[in-house]
Coordinates of C-alpha atoms in Angstrom, one line a residue:
M196 CA 0.0 0.0 0.0
K197 CA 1.4 3.4 -1.0
N198 CA 1.6 6.1 1.6
I199 CA 0.3 9.4 0.2
G200 CA 0.5 12.8 1.9
L201 CA -2.3 15.2 1.0
F202 CA -1.2 18.8 1.1
F203 CA -4.3 20.9 0.8
G204 CA -4.2 24.6 -0.1
S205 CA -5.3 27.4 -2.4
F206 CA -1.6 27.7 -3.7
N207 CA -2.3 31.2 -4.7
P208 CA 0.4 31.0 -5.9
I209 CA 2.5 27.9 -5.0
H210 CA 5.9 29.0 -3.8
I211 CA 9.3 27.6 -2.6
G212 CA 8.0 27.1 1.0
H213 CA 5.3 24.7 -0.2
L214 CA 7.8 22.8 -2.3
I215 CA 10.3 22.5 0.6
I216 CA 7.6 21.2 2.9
A217 CA 6.3 18.7 0.4
N218 CA 9.8 17.4 -0.4
T219 CA 10.7 17.2 3.3
M220 CA 7.5 15.1 3.9
V221 CA 8.5 12.7 1.2
E222 CA 12.1 12.4 2.5
H223 CA 11.3 12.3 6.3
A224 CA 7.8 11.2 6.9
G225 CA 7.8 7.8 5.1
L226 CA 5.6 9.0 2.2
D227 CA 5.8 7.6 -1.3
E228 CA 4.2 10.8 -2.8
V229 CA 2.8 14.1 -1.8
W230 CA -0.4 15.2 -3.7
F231 CA -1.1 18.9 -3.8
V232 CA -4.8 19.2 -3.5
V233 CA -5.7 22.5 -5.1
S234 CA -8.7 23.9 -3.3
P235 CA -11.2 25.9 -5.4
Q236 CA -12.4 27.6 -2.2
N237 CA -11.1 27.4 1.3
P238 CA -14.1 27.8 3.8
F239 CA -11.9 30.0 6.0
K240 CA -10.6 32.3 3.2
K241 CA -12.1 35.1 1.1
Q242 CA -12.8 34.2 -2.5
S243 CA -12.0 37.7 -3.9
S244 CA -8.2 37.5 -4.1
L245 CA -8.2 33.9 -5.4
L246 CA -6.9 33.3 -8.9
H247 CA -9.0 30.9 -11.1
E248 CA -8.6 27.3 -9.9
F249 CA -7.3 26.1 -13.3
D250 CA -4.6 28.8 -13.3
R251 CA -3.5 27.7 -9.8
L252 CA -3.5 24.1 -10.9
D253 CA -1.3 25.0 -13.9
L254 CA 1.1 26.9 -11.5
V255 CA 1.4 23.8 -9.3
N256 CA 2.0 21.5 -12.3
A257 CA 4.7 23.9 -13.5
A258 CA 6.3 23.9 -10.1
I259 CA 6.5 20.1 -9.7
F260 CA 7.0 18.9 -13.3
D261 CA 10.5 17.5 -12.6
N262 CA 9.7 15.7 -9.3
F263 CA 7.9 12.3 -9.8
N264 CA 7.1 12.1 -6.0
L265 CA 4.9 15.2 -6.2
K266 CA 1.5 15.4 -8.0
A267 CA -1.1 18.0 -8.5
V268 CA -4.7 16.9 -7.9
D269 CA -7.9 18.7 -9.0
V270 CA -10.4 16.4 -7.2
E271 CA -12.0 19.3 -5.4
F272 CA -12.9 21.1 -8.6
R273 CA -15.7 18.5 -9.1
M274 CA -17.0 18.5 -5.5
P275 CA -19.5 20.8 -3.8
K276 CA -18.1 24.2 -2.7
P277 CA -16.8 25.1 -0.3
S278 CA -14.8 21.9 -0.1
Y279 CA -14.2 20.2 3.2
T280 CA -11.2 18.1 4.0
I281 CA -13.2 15.2 5.4
D282 CA -15.2 14.9 2.2
T283 CA -12.1 14.9 0.0
L284 CA -10.4 12.4 2.2
T285 CA -13.4 10.1 2.1
Y286 CA -13.7 10.4 -1.7
L287 CA -10.0 9.7 -2.3
S288 CA -10.0 6.8 0.1
D289 CA -13.0 5.2 -1.8
E290 CA -11.4 5.8 -5.2
H291 CA -7.9 4.6 -4.3
K292 CA -8.2 1.5 -2.1
D293 CA -4.5 0.7 -2.7
K294 CA -3.4 4.0 -1.0
K295 CA -3.1 5.1 2.6
F296 CA -3.8 8.8 2.9
K297 CA -2.2 11.1 5.5
L298 CA -3.0 14.8 6.0
I299 CA -0.2 17.3 5.9
I300 CA -0.9 20.5 7.9
G301 CA 1.0 23.3 9.5
E302 CA 1.4 23.4 13.2
D303 CA -0.6 26.7 13.2
N304 CA -3.7 24.7 12.2
L305 CA -3.6 22.4 15.2
K306 CA -5.1 24.9 17.7
G307 CA -8.2 25.4 15.6
F308 CA -8.4 21.9 14.2
H309 CA -11.5 21.1 16.3
K310 CA -13.4 23.7 14.1
W311 CA -12.8 21.7 11.0
K312 CA -15.9 19.8 9.7
N313 CA -15.8 16.3 11.3
A314 CA -12.4 16.9 12.9
E315 CA -12.9 13.9 15.2
K316 CA -13.6 11.6 12.1
I317 CA -10.4 12.9 10.4
L318 CA -8.4 11.9 13.5
E319 CA -10.2 8.6 13.8
F320 CA -9.4 7.4 10.2
Y321 CA -6.3 9.5 9.1
E322 CA -2.9 10.5 10.5
L323 CA -1.9 14.1 10.6
L324 CA 1.7 15.0 9.5
V325 CA 2.4 18.3 11.1
Y326 CA 5.2 20.7 10.0
P327 CA 6.5 23.6 12.2
R328 CA 5.1 27.1 11.6
P329 CA 6.1 30.4 13.1
N330 CA 3.9 31.7 16.0
A331 CA 2.0 28.4 16.3
Q332 CA -0.1 28.4 19.4
P333 CA 0.2 25.4 21.8
S334 CA -2.2 22.6 21.2
D335 CA -3.1 19.4 23.1
L336 CA -3.3 17.7 19.7
K337 CA 0.5 17.5 19.5
T338 CA 0.4 14.5 21.8
H339 CA -2.5 12.7 20.0
P340 CA -1.6 9.2 18.8
K341 CA -2.6 10.1 15.2
V342 CA -0.5 13.3 15.1
Q343 CA 3.1 13.0 14.0
L344 CA 5.4 16.1 14.2
I345 CA 7.8 16.2 11.3
E346 CA 11.0 18.1 11.6
A347 CA 11.1 20.6 8.7
P348 CA 12.5 24.0 7.9
M349 CA 10.4 26.8 9.4
M350 CA 8.9 28.4 6.4
D351 CA 7.2 31.8 6.5
I352 CA 6.9 32.8 2.8
S353 CA 3.6 34.6 2.1
A354 CA 1.6 34.2 -1.1
T355 CA 0.1 37.6 -0.3
F356 CA 3.6 39.1 -0.4
I357 CA 4.3 37.4 -3.7
R358 CA 1.0 38.7 -5.2
K359 CA 1.8 42.2 -4.0
C360 CA 5.3 42.0 -5.6
V361 CA 3.8 41.0 -8.9
Q362 CA 1.2 43.9 -8.7
N363 CA 4.0 46.3 -8.0
H364 CA 6.3 45.0 -10.8
K365 CA 8.8 43.7 -8.3
S366 CA 10.9 40.5 -8.7
I367 CA 9.6 37.2 -7.3
K368 CA 12.8 35.4 -8.2
Y369 CA 13.7 32.8 -5.6
L370 CA 10.2 33.0 -4.0
V371 CA 8.7 30.8 -6.6
P372 CA 10.3 28.3 -9.1
E373 CA 11.4 29.9 -12.3
S374 CA 8.8 27.9 -14.2
V375 CA 6.1 29.5 -12.0
E376 CA 7.5 33.0 -12.4
Q377 CA 7.5 32.6 -16.2
L378 CA 3.9 31.4 -16.2
I379 CA 2.8 34.3 -13.9
I380 CA 4.5 36.8 -16.1
G381 CA 3.5 35.2 -19.4
R382 CA -0.2 35.0 -18.5
K383 CA -0.1 38.4 -16.6
L384 CA -1.5 36.7 -13.5
Y385 CA -2.1 38.8 -10.4
M386 CA -1.5 42.0 -12.3

């Protein structure tokens, strides 16, 4: 059975921080692959600043084209919106009986995890792989048997900052892969 880490996000845009975390999970958390689940709409985020989902999917594909351990997934594009993690986990588990799915989240999400739809069901059936985040508040979930803390670089790169740079005609070199930068400039995204 393959171990698959699911990395949910709007990836608006995907950046080096996302890629470092995904690669660290493959290398240090016993995963065969990490799937970037591009969310059309995060229930906790405003829709207004969100680039079209297919553009964000293209950016993810451009970012990971040379790493066969990483994959972009558009499963939530065909699901009711807003998309909820439990629904996607259930759907993917039903579709891929040969895979064991684990949820990759930042430590800053642990404190409010109880607010997620069916949080207790997620913890009953799936493991959480948690990477460190700056200013994460303490959470009792850190000691839960289904929660595994993974040592990873502390990443604090902001997609909001990247979007502002693009709007202000500033360089985003080194913040995103070159392939992503070229796509953003070529399609005039975020301008």
